[in-house]
Coordinates of C-alpha atoms in Angstrom, one line a residue:
X1 CA -9.6 13.3 -9.4
X2 CA -6.4 14.2 -11.2
X3 CA -6.8 16.2 -14.5
X4 CA -3.2 16.6 -15.5
X5 CA 0.4 16.0 -14.4
X6 CA 3.8 17.3 -15.5
X7 CA 6.9 15.2 -14.9
X8 CA 10.4 16.7 -14.9
X9 CA 13.5 14.6 -14.4
X10 CA 11.3 12.0 -12.8
X11 CA 12.4 8.4 -13.5
X12 CA 12.5 8.0 -17.4
X13 CA 10.8 11.4 -18.0
X14 CA 12.8 14.5 -18.8
X15 CA 9.8 16.8 -19.3
X16 CA 6.4 15.3 -20.2
X17 CA 2.8 16.3 -19.5
X18 CA -0.3 14.2 -19.5
X19 CA -4.0 15.0 -19.2
X20 CA -6.7 12.6 -17.8
X21 CA -10.4 12.2 -18.1
X22 CA -12.7 11.7 -15.1
X23 CA -13.6 8.2 -16.2
X24 CA -11.3 5.4 -17.5
X25 CA -7.8 6.3 -18.8
X26 CA -5.9 3.6 -20.6
X27 CA -2.1 4.1 -21.0
X28 CA -0.8 1.8 -23.7
X29 CA 2.8 1.3 -24.8
X30 CA 5.5 -1.4 -25.1
X31 CA 7.5 -2.5 -22.1
X32 CA 10.1 0.1 -21.1
X33 CA 8.0 3.0 -22.4
X34 CA 7.4 4.5 -18.9
X35 CA 3.9 3.3 -18.2
X36 CA 4.6 2.2 -14.6
X37 CA 6.7 5.3 -14.0
X38 CA 3.7 7.5 -14.9
X39 CA 1.5 5.6 -12.5
X40 CA 4.2 5.9 -9.8
X41 CA 4.3 9.7 -10.4
X42 CA 0.5 10.0 -9.8
X43 CA 0.8 7.9 -6.6
X44 CA 3.8 9.9 -5.3
X45 CA 2.2 13.3 -5.9
X46 CA -1.1 12.1 -4.4
X47 CA 0.1 10.2 -1.3
X48 CA 3.7 11.4 -0.7
X49 CA 5.7 8.2 -1.4
X50 CA 6.5 5.4 -3.9
X51 CA 5.6 1.8 -3.4
X52 CA 8.8 0.6 -5.0
X53 CA 11.6 3.0 -4.4
X54 CA 13.2 5.5 -2.1
X55 CA 12.8 9.2 -2.8
X56 CA 16.4 9.5 -4.0
X57 CA 15.8 6.9 -6.8
X58 CA 12.9 8.9 -8.2
X59 CA 15.3 11.5 -9.6
X60 CA 16.4 10.8 -13.2
X61 CA 19.9 9.4 -13.2
X62 CA 22.5 12.1 -13.3
X63 CA 20.1 15.0 -12.7
X64 CA 20.2 17.2 -9.5
X65 CA 16.5 17.5 -9.1
X66 CA 13.0 16.2 -10.0
X67 CA 9.6 17.9 -10.0
X68 CA 6.0 16.8 -10.3
X69 CA 3.1 19.3 -10.9
X70 CA -0.4 17.9 -10.6
X71 CA -3.7 19.6 -11.2
X72 CA -6.5 18.0 -9.2
X73 CA -10.2 18.6 -9.0
X74 CA -10.1 21.3 -6.3
X75 CA -6.4 22.2 -6.0
X76 CA -2.9 22.2 -7.5
X77 CA 0.0 20.4 -5.9
X78 CA 3.8 20.3 -6.6
X79 CA 6.5 17.9 -5.4
X80 CA 10.2 19.0 -5.5
X81 CA 13.1 16.7 -4.9
X82 CA 16.5 18.4 -4.8
X83 CA 19.9 16.9 -4.3
X84 CA 22.2 19.0 -2.0
X85 CA 25.4 17.1 -1.8
X86 CA 24.6 13.6 -0.4
X87 CA 21.4 15.0 1.2
X88 CA 17.9 15.1 -0.4
X89 CA 15.5 18.0 0.1
X90 CA 11.9 17.1 -0.3
X91 CA 9.0 19.5 -0.3
X92 CA 5.4 19.9 -1.3
X93 CA 3.4 22.9 -2.4
X94 CA -0.4 22.7 -2.1
X95 CA -2.1 25.8 -3.6
X96 CA 1.0 27.8 -2.8
X97 CA 1.5 26.6 0.8
X98 CA 4.7 24.7 1.5
X99 CA 5.0 21.5 3.5
X100 CA 7.9 19.2 4.2
X101 CA 5.6 16.1 4.4
X102 CA 2.0 15.2 3.8
X103 CA -0.3 14.4 6.7
X104 CA -3.1 12.0 6.0
X105 CA -5.6 14.8 5.5
X106 CA -3.4 16.4 2.8
X107 CA -3.1 13.3 0.7
X108 CA -5.3 12.3 -2.2
X109 CA -6.8 8.8 -1.7
X110 CA -5.3 6.4 -4.2
X111 CA -5.7 2.6 -4.6
X112 CA -2.9 0.8 -6.6
X113 CA -3.3 -2.7 -8.0
X114 CA 0.0 -4.1 -9.5
X115 CA 1.2 -7.5 -10.5
X116 CA 3.3 -8.1 -7.3
X117 CA 0.1 -7.9 -5.2
X118 CA -0.7 -11.3 -6.6
X119 CA 2.0 -12.7 -4.3
X120 CA 0.2 -11.4 -1.2
X121 CA -1.5 -14.8 -0.7
X122 CA 1.5 -17.0 -1.4
X123 CA 4.5 -15.2 0.0
X124 CA 5.5 -14.8 3.7
X125 CA 3.8 -12.9 6.6
X126 CA 5.8 -9.7 6.0
X127 CA 4.2 -9.0 2.7
X128 CA 0.7 -9.3 4.3
X129 CA 1.6 -7.3 7.3
X130 CA 3.0 -4.5 5.1
X131 CA -0.1 -4.5 2.9
X132 CA -2.7 -4.3 5.7
X133 CA -0.6 -1.9 7.7
X134 CA -0.4 0.4 4.6
X135 CA -4.2 0.3 4.5
X136 CA -4.3 1.4 8.1
X137 CA -1.8 4.2 7.5
X138 CA -4.1 5.6 4.8
X139 CA -7.4 5.2 6.6
X140 CA -6.6 5.6 10.4
X141 CA -5.3 8.9 11.6
X142 CA -2.3 8.4 13.8
X143 CA -1.5 4.8 12.7
X144 CA 1.6 5.9 10.7
X145 CA 3.0 7.7 13.7
X146 CA 2.2 4.7 15.9
X147 CA 3.9 2.3 13.6
X148 CA 7.0 4.5 13.4
X149 CA 7.2 4.7 17.2
X150 CA 6.9 0.9 17.4
X151 CA 9.7 0.4 14.8
X152 CA 12.0 2.8 16.6
X153 CA 11.4 1.1 20.0
X154 CA 12.0 -2.3 18.4
X155 CA 15.2 -1.1 16.9
X156 CA 16.4 0.2 20.3
X157 CA 15.6 -3.2 21.9
X158 CA 17.3 -5.1 19.1
X159 CA 20.4 -2.9 19.5
X160 CA 20.5 -3.8 23.2
X161 CA 20.2 -7.4 22.4
X162 CA 23.2 -7.3 20.2
X163 CA 25.3 -5.9 23.0
X164 CA 24.8 -9.1 25.0
X165 CA 23.1 -9.9 28.3
X166 CA 26.1 -9.0 30.4
X167 CA 26.0 -5.4 29.3
X168 CA 22.4 -4.7 28.5
X169 CA 20.1 -6.9 30.6
X170 CA 19.3 -4.2 33.1
X171 CA 18.2 -1.8 30.4
X172 CA 15.8 -4.1 28.7
X173 CA 12.7 -3.9 30.9
X174 CA 11.9 -0.2 30.0
X175 CA 12.0 -1.1 26.3
X176 CA 9.9 -4.2 26.9
X177 CA 7.1 -2.1 28.5
X178 CA 7.1 0.4 25.8
X179 CA 7.2 -2.2 23.0
X180 CA 4.2 -4.0 24.7
X181 CA 2.1 -0.9 24.9
X182 CA 2.7 0.2 21.3
X183 CA 2.4 -3.4 20.1
X184 CA -1.1 -3.7 21.7
X185 CA -2.3 -0.6 19.9
X186 CA -1.1 -2.0 16.5
X187 CA -2.7 -5.3 17.1
X188 CA -6.0 -3.7 18.1
X189 CA -6.0 -1.7 14.9
X190 CA -5.2 -4.8 12.8
X191 CA -8.0 -6.8 14.5
X192 CA -10.6 -4.0 13.7
X193 CA -9.5 -3.9 10.1
X194 CA -9.8 -7.7 9.8
X195 CA -13.3 -7.7 11.3
X196 CA -14.3 -5.0 8.8
X197 CA -12.9 -7.0 5.9
X198 CA -14.5 -10.2 7.0
X199 CA -17.9 -8.4 7.1
X200 CA -17.8 -7.6 3.4
X201 CA -15.2 -9.6 1.4
X202 CA -17.1 -13.0 1.2
X203 CA -19.9 -11.4 -0.8
X204 CA -17.6 -9.5 -3.2
X205 CA -15.4 -12.6 -3.7
X206 CA -18.4 -14.8 -4.4
X207 CA -19.6 -12.3 -7.1
X208 CA -16.2 -12.3 -8.7
X209 CA -15.8 -16.0 -8.6
X210 CA -19.4 -16.6 -9.7
X211 CA -20.0 -19.1 -6.9
X212 CA -20.8 -18.8 -3.2
X213 CA -17.6 -19.2 -1.2
X214 CA -16.4 -18.7 2.4
X215 CA -13.5 -16.2 2.7
X216 CA -12.0 -15.3 6.1
X217 CA -9.0 -13.5 7.4
X218 CA -7.6 -14.5 10.7
X219 CA -4.9 -12.9 12.9
X220 CA -2.2 -15.3 13.8
X221 CA -0.3 -14.6 17.0
X222 CA 1.1 -16.8 19.9
X223 CA -0.1 -14.0 22.3
X224 CA -3.6 -13.7 23.8
X225 CA -5.0 -10.7 21.9
X226 CA -7.6 -10.1 24.6
X227 CA -4.9 -8.8 27.0
X228 CA -2.2 -8.3 24.4
X229 CA 0.0 -5.7 26.2
X230 CA 0.5 -7.6 29.5
X231 CA 0.8 -10.9 27.6
X232 CA 3.5 -9.6 25.3
X233 CA 5.4 -8.1 28.2
X234 CA 5.4 -11.5 29.9
X235 CA 6.5 -13.1 26.7
X236 CA 9.4 -10.7 26.2
X237 CA 10.6 -11.1 29.7
X238 CA 10.4 -14.9 29.5
X239 CA 12.3 -15.0 26.2
X240 CA 15.0 -12.4 27.0
X241 CA 17.9 -14.9 27.2
X242 CA 16.8 -16.5 23.9
X243 CA 16.5 -13.1 22.3
X244 CA 20.0 -12.2 23.5
X245 CA 21.3 -15.4 21.8
X246 CA 19.4 -14.6 18.6
X247 CA 20.2 -10.9 18.6
X248 CA 16.6 -9.9 17.7
X249 CA 13.1 -9.7 19.2
X250 CA 11.2 -12.9 18.4
X251 CA 7.7 -11.7 19.6
X252 CA 5.5 -8.8 18.8
X253 CA 3.4 -7.5 15.9
X254 CA 6.4 -7.4 13.6
X255 CA 6.5 -11.2 13.7
X256 CA 2.8 -12.0 13.3
X257 CA 0.6 -12.9 10.3
X258 CA -2.8 -12.2 8.8
X259 CA -3.8 -15.5 7.3
X260 CA -6.3 -15.8 4.4
X261 CA -8.6 -18.8 4.3
X262 CA -10.8 -19.9 1.4
X263 CA -13.6 -22.4 2.2
X264 CA -11.8 -23.2 5.5
X265 CA -8.4 -23.9 3.9
X266 CA -5.3 -21.8 3.8
X267 CA -5.5 -19.9 0.5
X268 CA -1.8 -19.9 0.0
X269 CA -1.7 -23.7 0.0
X270 CA -5.0 -24.8 -1.6
X271 CA -6.3 -21.9 -3.8
X272 CA -5.8 -22.1 -7.6
X273 CA -4.2 -19.1 -9.4
X274 CA -7.6 -18.0 -10.5
X275 CA -9.0 -18.1 -7.0
X276 CA -6.0 -16.1 -5.8
X277 CA -6.7 -13.5 -8.4
X278 CA -10.3 -13.3 -7.3
X279 CA -9.1 -12.9 -3.7
X280 CA -6.9 -10.0 -4.6
X281 CA -9.6 -8.3 -6.6
X282 CA -12.0 -8.6 -3.7
X283 CA -9.4 -7.1 -1.4
X284 CA -8.7 -4.2 -3.7
X285 CA -12.4 -3.5 -4.1
X286 CA -12.7 -3.5 -0.3
X287 CA -9.8 -1.1 -0.1
X288 CA -11.4 1.2 -2.7
X289 CA -14.7 1.3 -0.7
X290 CA -13.0 1.7 2.6
X291 CA -11.0 4.7 1.5
X292 CA -14.0 6.3 0.0
X293 CA -16.0 5.9 3.2
X294 CA -13.2 7.1 5.5
X295 CA -12.0 10.0 3.4
X296 CA -15.3 11.1 2.0
X297 CA -14.1 11.2 -1.6
X298 CA -13.7 8.7 -4.3
X299 CA -10.1 7.4 -4.6
X300 CA -8.2 7.3 -7.9
X301 CA -7.8 3.7 -9.0
X302 CA -4.4 2.8 -10.5
X303 CA -4.1 -0.6 -12.3
X304 CA -0.7 -1.5 -13.5
X305 CA -0.8 -4.2 -16.2
X306 CA -3.3 -6.3 -14.2
X307 CA -5.6 -7.1 -17.1
X308 CA -3.0 -9.5 -18.5
X309 CA -3.2 -11.4 -15.2
X310 CA -7.0 -11.8 -15.3
X311 CA -9.3 -13.9 -17.4
X312 CA -12.3 -12.5 -19.2
X313 CA -14.8 -13.2 -16.4
X314 CA -12.6 -11.5 -13.8
X315 CA -11.9 -8.6 -16.1
X316 CA -15.7 -8.1 -16.5
X317 CA -16.3 -8.2 -12.7
X318 CA -13.4 -5.7 -12.1
X319 CA -14.8 -3.3 -14.7
X320 CA -18.2 -3.4 -13.1
X321 CA -16.7 -2.0 -9.9
X322 CA -14.9 0.8 -11.7
X323 CA -18.0 2.8 -12.5
X324 CA -17.9 6.2 -10.8
X325 CA -14.2 6.1 -10.1
X326 CA -11.4 7.7 -12.0
X327 CA -9.3 4.8 -13.2
X328 CA -5.9 4.8 -14.9
X329 CA -4.9 1.5 -16.5
X330 CA -1.6 0.5 -18.1
X331 CA -1.4 -2.2 -20.7
X332 CA 0.8 -3.3 -23.6
X333 CA -2.4 -4.5 -25.5
X334 CA -5.0 -1.8 -25.9
X335 CA -7.5 -4.1 -27.6
X336 CA -7.6 -6.5 -24.6
X337 CA -8.7 -3.6 -22.4
X338 CA -10.8 -1.5 -24.7
X339 CA -13.3 -4.2 -25.4
X340 CA -14.5 -3.9 -21.8
X341 CA -15.0 -0.1 -22.1
X342 CA -16.6 0.0 -25.6
X343 CA -19.7 1.8 -24.4
X344 CA -18.3 3.8 -21.5
X345 CA -16.3 7.0 -21.3
X346 CA -12.6 6.4 -21.7
X347 CA -9.4 8.0 -23.0
X348 CA -6.5 6.4 -24.6
X349 CA -3.0 7.7 -23.9
X350 CA -0.3 6.1 -26.2
X351 CA 3.4 6.0 -25.1
X352 CA 6.2 5.1 -27.4

């Protein structure tokens, strides 16, 4: 739980402080008043990074530094971003101890639901890969490092491909082996996550949609996942000449998809907008529960202007799952949100 935060030279804030209650906090203000920037600050100081910008872009334009100070339930933490010429120095302080980066155990669990997440069902595979890999990074120790090693290996292989087969063909095998080994570990983690989701999401979705439905996620890959490492290695070797012609690696976890099916049909093709919203709510509720189980503490739930995207029934179902969690909601219409919290504990924070 976060009880207060101070923002200095962060995005649109020169120097502002905010206090939060343990229940529901509703941040209301017109567009451009800094609502999303405030949510982003909470996410950054809790987890170490933004979902929409590089660290350099978090510093208010024209300023040489930015700072966030947050008071949490059991500790205090500070983030400092300082420009030194073209370079950026980033550092954290947790109860007086200094860190250059936050390991998973030093982050505060946070779940963010923002309007662009509604594109998860309809947009291409990359958005889904990034979403589910982000969940793994926040719940599986070592996955972030694994993903980084895979990406660096992939970059090395692609660099060789751009040199042409005449120069680089002899060097490719070692990178193929490494890419196959790392890729198999990534796919194994994704498959476990999908199995976990499939075990719980149909019930949650059916409750939100008020009708029994079949929801299923499926991993889509042209490679046999039962023996992924050796199968990917064979595929990379067989497609080497085509990869040289393309200039990039056409096979591996970076090209695969996590498909979402509703009642046996691809959700991105057949689901209505209301059904897509229900799917996203079910996924976010799963994410909330998973983080709580893995981390042993209740996550902070950040909702950026999502009430405007939901009808009354879905708003009601979402609110039912917020009980017991610190929730911070942004909106331009306080009345549209407040009616769902008339009897519960909540705090209104008005921005101008």
